[in-house]
Short mmCIF file of C-alpha atoms in Angstrom, two decimals:
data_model
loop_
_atom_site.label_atom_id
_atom_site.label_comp_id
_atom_site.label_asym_id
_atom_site.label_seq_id
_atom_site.Cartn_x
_atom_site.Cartn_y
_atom_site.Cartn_z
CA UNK A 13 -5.30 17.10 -21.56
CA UNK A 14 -2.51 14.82 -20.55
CA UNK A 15 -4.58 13.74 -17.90
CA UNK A 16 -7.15 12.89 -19.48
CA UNK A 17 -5.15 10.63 -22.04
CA UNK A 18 -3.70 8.95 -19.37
CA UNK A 19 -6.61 7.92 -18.06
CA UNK A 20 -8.31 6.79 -21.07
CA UNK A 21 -5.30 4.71 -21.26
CA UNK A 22 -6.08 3.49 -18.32
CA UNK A 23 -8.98 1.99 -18.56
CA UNK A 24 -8.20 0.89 -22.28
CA UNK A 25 -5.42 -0.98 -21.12
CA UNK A 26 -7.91 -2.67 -18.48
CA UNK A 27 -10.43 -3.50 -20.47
CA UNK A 28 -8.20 -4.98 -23.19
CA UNK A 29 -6.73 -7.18 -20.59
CA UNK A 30 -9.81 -8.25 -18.73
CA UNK A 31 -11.30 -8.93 -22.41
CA UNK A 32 -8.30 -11.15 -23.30
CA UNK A 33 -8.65 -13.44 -19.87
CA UNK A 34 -12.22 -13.32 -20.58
CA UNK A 35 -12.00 -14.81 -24.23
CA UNK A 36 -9.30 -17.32 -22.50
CA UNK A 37 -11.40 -18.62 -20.41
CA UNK A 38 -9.58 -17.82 -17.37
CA UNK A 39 -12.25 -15.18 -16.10
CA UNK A 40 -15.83 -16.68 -15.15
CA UNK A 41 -17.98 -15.65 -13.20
CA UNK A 42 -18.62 -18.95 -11.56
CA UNK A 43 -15.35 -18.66 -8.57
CA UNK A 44 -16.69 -14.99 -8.14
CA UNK A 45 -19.75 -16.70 -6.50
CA UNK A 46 -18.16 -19.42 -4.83
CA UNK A 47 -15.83 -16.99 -3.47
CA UNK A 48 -18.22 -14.29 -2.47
CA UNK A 49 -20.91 -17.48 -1.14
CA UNK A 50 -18.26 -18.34 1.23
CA UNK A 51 -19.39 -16.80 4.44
CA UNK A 52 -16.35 -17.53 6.55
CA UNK A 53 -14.05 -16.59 3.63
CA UNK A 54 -16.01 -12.67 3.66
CA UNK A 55 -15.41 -12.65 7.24
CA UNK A 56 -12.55 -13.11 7.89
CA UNK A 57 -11.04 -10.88 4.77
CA UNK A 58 -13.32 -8.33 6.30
CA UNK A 59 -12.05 -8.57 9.55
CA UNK A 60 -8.73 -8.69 8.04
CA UNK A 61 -9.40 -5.41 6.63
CA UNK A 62 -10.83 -3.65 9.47
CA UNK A 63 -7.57 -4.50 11.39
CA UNK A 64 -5.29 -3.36 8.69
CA UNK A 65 -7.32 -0.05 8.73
CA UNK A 66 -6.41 0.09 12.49
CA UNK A 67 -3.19 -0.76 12.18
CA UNK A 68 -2.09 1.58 9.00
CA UNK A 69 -3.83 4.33 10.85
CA UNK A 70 -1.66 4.22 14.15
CA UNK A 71 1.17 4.09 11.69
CA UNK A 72 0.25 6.90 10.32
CA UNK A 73 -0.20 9.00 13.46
CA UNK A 74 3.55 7.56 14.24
CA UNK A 75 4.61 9.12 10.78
CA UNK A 76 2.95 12.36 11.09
CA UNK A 77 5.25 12.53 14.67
CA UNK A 78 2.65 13.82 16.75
CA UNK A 79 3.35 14.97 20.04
CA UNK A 80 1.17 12.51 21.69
CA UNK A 81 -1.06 9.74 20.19
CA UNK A 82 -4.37 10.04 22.30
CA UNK A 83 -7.41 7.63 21.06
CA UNK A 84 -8.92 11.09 19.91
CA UNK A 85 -6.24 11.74 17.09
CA UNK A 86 -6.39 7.97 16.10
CA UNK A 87 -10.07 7.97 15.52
CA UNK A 88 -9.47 10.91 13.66
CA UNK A 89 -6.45 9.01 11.65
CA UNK A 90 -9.41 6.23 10.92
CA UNK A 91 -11.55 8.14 9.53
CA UNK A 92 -9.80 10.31 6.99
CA UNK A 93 -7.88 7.18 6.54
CA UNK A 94 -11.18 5.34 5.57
CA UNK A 95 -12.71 8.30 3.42
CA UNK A 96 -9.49 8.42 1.63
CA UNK A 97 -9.87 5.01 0.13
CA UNK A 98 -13.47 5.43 -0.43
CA UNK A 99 -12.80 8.09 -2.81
CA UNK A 100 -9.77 6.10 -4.57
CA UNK A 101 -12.61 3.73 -5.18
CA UNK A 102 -14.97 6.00 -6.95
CA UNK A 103 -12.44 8.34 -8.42
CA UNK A 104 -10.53 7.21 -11.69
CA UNK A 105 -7.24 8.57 -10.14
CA UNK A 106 -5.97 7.79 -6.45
CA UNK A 107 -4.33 10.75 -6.49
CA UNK A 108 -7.45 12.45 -5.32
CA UNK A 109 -7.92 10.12 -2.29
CA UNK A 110 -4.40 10.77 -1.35
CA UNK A 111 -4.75 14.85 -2.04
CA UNK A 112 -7.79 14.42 0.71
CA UNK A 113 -6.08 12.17 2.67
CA UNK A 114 -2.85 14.94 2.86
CA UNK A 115 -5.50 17.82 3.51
CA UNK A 116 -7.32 16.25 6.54
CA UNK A 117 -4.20 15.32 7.86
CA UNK A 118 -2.58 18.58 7.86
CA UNK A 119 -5.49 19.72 10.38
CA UNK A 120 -5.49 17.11 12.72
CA UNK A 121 -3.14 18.92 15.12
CA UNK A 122 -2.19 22.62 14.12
CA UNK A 123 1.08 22.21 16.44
CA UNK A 124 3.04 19.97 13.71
CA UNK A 125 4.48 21.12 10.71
CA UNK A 126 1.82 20.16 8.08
CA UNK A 127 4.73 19.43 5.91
CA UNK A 128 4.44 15.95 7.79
CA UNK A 129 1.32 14.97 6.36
CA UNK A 130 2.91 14.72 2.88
CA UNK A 131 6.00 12.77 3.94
CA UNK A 132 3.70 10.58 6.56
CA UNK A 133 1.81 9.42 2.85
CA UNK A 134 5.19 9.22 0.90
CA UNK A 135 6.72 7.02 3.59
CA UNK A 136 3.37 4.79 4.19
CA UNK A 137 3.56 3.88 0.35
CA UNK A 138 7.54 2.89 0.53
CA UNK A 139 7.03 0.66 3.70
CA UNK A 140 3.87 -1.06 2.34
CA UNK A 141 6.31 -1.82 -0.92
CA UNK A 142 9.30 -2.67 1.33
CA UNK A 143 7.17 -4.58 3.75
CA UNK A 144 5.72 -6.38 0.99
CA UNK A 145 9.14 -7.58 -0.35
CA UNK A 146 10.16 -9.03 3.61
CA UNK A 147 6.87 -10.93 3.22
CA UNK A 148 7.76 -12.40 -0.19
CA UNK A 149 11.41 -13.26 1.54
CA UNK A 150 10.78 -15.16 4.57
CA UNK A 151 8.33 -18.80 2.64
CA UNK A 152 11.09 -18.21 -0.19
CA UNK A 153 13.24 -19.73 2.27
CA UNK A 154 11.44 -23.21 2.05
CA UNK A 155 10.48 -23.32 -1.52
CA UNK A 156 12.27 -26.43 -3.17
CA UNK A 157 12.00 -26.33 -6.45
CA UNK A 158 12.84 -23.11 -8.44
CA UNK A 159 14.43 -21.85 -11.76
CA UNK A 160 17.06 -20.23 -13.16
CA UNK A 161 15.35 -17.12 -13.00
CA UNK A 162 13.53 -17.49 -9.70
CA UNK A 163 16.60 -18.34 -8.39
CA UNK A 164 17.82 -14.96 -9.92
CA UNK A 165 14.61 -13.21 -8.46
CA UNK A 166 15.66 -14.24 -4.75
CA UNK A 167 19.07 -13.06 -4.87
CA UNK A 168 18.03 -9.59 -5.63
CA UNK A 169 15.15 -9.63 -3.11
CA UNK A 170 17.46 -10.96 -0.38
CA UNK A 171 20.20 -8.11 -1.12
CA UNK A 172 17.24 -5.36 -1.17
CA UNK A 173 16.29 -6.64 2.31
CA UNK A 174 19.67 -7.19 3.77
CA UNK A 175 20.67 -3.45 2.39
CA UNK A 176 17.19 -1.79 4.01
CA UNK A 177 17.91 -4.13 7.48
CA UNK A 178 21.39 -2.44 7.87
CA UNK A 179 20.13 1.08 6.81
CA UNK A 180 17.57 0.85 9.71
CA UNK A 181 20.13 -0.57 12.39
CA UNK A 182 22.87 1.79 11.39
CA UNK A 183 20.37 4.79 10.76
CA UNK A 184 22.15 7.38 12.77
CA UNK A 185 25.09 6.70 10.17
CA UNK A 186 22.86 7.01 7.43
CA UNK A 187 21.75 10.41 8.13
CA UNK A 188 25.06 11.87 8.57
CA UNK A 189 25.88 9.93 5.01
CA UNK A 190 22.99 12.20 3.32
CA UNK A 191 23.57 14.99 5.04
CA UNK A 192 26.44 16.52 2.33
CA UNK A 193 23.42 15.93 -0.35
CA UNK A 194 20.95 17.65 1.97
CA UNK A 195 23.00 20.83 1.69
CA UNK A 196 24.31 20.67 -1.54
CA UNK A 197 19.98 20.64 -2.46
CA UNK A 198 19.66 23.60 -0.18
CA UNK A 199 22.83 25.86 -1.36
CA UNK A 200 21.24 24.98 -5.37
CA UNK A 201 17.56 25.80 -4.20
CA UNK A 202 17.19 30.12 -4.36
CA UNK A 203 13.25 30.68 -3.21
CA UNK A 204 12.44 30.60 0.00
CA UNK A 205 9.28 28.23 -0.77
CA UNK A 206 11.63 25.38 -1.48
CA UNK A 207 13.77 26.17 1.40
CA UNK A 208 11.10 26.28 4.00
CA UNK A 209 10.17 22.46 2.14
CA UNK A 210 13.62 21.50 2.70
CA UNK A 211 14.07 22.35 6.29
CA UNK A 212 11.10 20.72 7.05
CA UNK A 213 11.76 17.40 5.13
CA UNK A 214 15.29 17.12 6.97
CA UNK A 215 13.46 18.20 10.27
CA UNK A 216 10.82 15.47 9.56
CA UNK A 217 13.94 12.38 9.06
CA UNK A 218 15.95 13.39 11.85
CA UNK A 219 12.57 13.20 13.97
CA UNK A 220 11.85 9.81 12.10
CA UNK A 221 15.35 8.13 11.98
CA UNK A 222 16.10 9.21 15.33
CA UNK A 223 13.19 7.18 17.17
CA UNK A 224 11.73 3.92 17.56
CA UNK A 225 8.77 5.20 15.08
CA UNK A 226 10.48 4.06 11.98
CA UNK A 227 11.30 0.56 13.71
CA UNK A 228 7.31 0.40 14.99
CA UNK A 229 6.27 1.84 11.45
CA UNK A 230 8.26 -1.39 9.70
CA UNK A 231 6.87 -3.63 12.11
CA UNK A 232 3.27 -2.73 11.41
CA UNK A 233 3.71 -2.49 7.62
CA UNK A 234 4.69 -5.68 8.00
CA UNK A 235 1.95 -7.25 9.84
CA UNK A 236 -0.60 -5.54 7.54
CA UNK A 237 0.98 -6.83 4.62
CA UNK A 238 1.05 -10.24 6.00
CA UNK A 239 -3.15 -9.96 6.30
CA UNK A 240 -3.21 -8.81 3.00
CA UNK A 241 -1.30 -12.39 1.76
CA UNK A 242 -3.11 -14.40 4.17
CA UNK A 243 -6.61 -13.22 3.13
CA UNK A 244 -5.56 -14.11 -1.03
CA UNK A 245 -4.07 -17.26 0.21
CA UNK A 246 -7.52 -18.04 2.04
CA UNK A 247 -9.34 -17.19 -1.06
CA UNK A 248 -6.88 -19.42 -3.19
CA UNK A 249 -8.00 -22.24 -0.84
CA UNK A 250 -11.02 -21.64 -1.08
CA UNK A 251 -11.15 -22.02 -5.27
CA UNK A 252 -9.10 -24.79 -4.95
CA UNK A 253 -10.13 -26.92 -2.80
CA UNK A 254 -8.86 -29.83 -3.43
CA UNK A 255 -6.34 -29.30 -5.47
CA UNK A 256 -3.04 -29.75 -4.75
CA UNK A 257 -0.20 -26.52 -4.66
CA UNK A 258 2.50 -25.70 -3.19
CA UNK A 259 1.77 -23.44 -0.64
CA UNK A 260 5.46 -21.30 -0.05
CA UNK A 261 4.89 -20.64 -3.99
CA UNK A 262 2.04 -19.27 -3.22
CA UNK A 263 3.40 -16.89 -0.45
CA UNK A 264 6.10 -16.04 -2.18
CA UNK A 265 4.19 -14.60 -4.97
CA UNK A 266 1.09 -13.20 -3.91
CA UNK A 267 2.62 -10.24 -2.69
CA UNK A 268 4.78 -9.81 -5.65
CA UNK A 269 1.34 -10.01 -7.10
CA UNK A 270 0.03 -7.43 -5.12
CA UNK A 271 3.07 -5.31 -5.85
CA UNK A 272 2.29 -5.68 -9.75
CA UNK A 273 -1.64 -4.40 -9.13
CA UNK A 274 -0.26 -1.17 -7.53
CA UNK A 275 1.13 -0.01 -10.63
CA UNK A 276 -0.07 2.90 -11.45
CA UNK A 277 -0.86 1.75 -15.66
CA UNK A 278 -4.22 0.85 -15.06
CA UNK A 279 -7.69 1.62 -13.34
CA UNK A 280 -7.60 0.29 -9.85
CA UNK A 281 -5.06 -2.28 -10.81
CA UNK A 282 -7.81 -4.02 -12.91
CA UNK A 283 -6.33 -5.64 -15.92
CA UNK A 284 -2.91 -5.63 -14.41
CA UNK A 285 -3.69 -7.52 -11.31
CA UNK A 286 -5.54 -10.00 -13.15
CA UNK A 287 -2.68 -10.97 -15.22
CA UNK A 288 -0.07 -11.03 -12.36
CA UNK A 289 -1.83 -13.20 -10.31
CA UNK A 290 -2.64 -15.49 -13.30
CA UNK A 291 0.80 -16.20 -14.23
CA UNK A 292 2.24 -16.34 -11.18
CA UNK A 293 -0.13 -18.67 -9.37
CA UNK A 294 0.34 -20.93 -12.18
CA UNK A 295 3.77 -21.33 -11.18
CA UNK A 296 2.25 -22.69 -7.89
CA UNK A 297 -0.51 -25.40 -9.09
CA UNK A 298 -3.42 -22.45 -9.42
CA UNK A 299 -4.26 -22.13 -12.54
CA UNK A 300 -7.65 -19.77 -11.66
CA UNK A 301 -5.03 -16.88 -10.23
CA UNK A 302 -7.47 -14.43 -12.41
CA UNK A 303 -10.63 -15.21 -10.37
CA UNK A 304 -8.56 -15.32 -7.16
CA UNK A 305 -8.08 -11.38 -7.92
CA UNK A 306 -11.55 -11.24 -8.95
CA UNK A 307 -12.51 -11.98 -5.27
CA UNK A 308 -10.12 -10.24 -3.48
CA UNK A 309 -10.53 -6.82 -5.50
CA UNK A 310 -14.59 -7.36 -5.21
CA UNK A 311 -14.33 -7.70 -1.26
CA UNK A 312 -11.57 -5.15 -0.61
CA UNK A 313 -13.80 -2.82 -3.51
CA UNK A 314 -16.97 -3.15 -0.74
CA UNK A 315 -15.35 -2.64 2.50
CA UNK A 316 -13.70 1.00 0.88
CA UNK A 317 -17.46 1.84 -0.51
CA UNK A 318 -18.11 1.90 3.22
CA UNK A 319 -15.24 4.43 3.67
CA UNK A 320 -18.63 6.99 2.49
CA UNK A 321 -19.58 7.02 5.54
CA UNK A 322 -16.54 8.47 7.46
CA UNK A 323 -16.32 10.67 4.74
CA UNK A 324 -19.62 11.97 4.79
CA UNK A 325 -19.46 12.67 9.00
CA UNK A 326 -16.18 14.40 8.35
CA UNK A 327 -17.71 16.38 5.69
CA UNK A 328 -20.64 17.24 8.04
CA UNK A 329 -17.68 17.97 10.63
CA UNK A 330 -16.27 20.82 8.48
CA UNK A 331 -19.01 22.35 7.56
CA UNK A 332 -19.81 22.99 11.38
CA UNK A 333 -16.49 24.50 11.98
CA UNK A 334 -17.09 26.45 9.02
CA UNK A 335 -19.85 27.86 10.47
#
């Protein structure tokens, strides 16, 4: 029952939104067609999105800690990788894509602890949020004018940053830091199952902390993040051309943005995203931020349909091994 009034919520809270922009005027269905008539512009995002899968899915493989990352396991990576965010498209809940996503994984190689494939999603969500925040810091850098609360804004984003930087170079210290909270968890925990979870999870970060894999992992995070700003920045030049903004503004707060649409309050981000890319693009000279999500989430929504395929041939896939 909860779960079903949190969804309704959901999608009330996205329609209300999307009907408020509407009656606003700042949703029209006239930059959806000038964005999506804009061969070069689908392209590229496309593209775009075809290397991110590539790239999250090696990262993945890094964070499940295989024993050895042949082009077989990768292509497998793809593909549940791809089916998973098909069905985040069509389900009303991601946590059903990410619950397929954790199963598949698990079977990939029966040597590893399939304890990995929950952590390998857990930590794939934190560096997509922490990559997302480097992105926002390096154009803040070279953006002139800003206000008392901007100015407020990049403070605390360039502490969070400096804080994770020295947690990843000093990392070895780190672990021996939360290692007197590891075993106070353990002595408190009394069935087995949650023991068993335990030793695996501190298994799993010494493996992780103790290797180049987190440093590779940041690194791509942070080079699939950057195509994810570049291709909204490309579509913000595209509905705008002409029109002068101020560009670092922009970068600066399209993946803030982005962070905003990932909150779990509404369907798909819809509603949400609309609103955070409205008012902050305004703050840069754009004042159609709305439609600018409009495009992205319509281009991003079609390359994921595809994601039925993958899921399909891995369905097919089981079935033969169940047989």
């Amino acid at each position: 029952m909860r779960r079903k009034l949190l969804l309704l919520f959901k999608f009330v809270l996205s329609g209300v939104l999307l009907y408020w922009l509407f009656k606003r005027g700042d949703l029209t269905l006239n930059n959806l067609t000038i964005g999506l008539s804009n061969v070069k512009l689908v392209v590229v995002v496309l593209l775009f999105k075809v290397a991110q899968l590539l790239l999250g899915s090696y990262r993945s493989a890094l964070l499940m800690q295989f024993q050895t990352i042949s082009f077989k396991i990768v292509k497998r990576v793809v593909s549940i990788t791809w089916a998973a965010s098909f069905l985040n498209c069509v389900l009303p809940s991601s946590i059903f894509g990410e619950a397929y996503r954790i199963q598949k994984l698990m079977k990939v190689d029966p040597s590893i602890n399939k304890d990995n494939a929950v952590y390998a999603v857990i930590f794939t969500k934190i560096f997509s949020i922490m990559s997302l925040l480097f992105v926002a810091t390096v154009p803040s850098f070279f953006v002139q004018s800003v206000s008392s609360e901007g100015r407020l804004y990049f403070y605390l984003l360039y502490c969070f940053i400096g804080i994770s930087i020295l947690a990843l170079l000093f990392r070895e210290r780190v672990i021996k830091m939360l290692k007197p909270l590891f075993l106070v968890s353990y002595r408190f925990r009394k069935g087995e199952f949650f023991k068993r979870r335990l030793n695996a999870l501190g298994q799993y970060h010494v493996g992780l902390l103790r290797s180049n894999k987190l440093i590779v992992s940041s690194l791509l995070s942070i080079v699939i993040q950057t195509l994810n700003v570049i291709s909204v920045v490309l579509i913000v030049m595209v509905l705008n051309e002409g029109v002068e903004i101020e560009i670092y503004k922009v970068l600066v707060s399209v993946p803030i943005g982005l962070l905003a649409q990932a909150i779990p309050i509404s369907f798909m981000g819809l509603g949400v995203g609309h609103v955070a890319f409205d008012k902050l693009l305004r703050t840069c000279g754009v004042s159609n931020g709305a439609d600018v999500f409009t495009v992205f989430f319509v281009l991003s929504y079609l390359y994921y349909l595809i994601g039925a395929i993958p899921m399909f041939c891995n369905a097919k896939c089981g079935d033969r091994k169940d047989d």
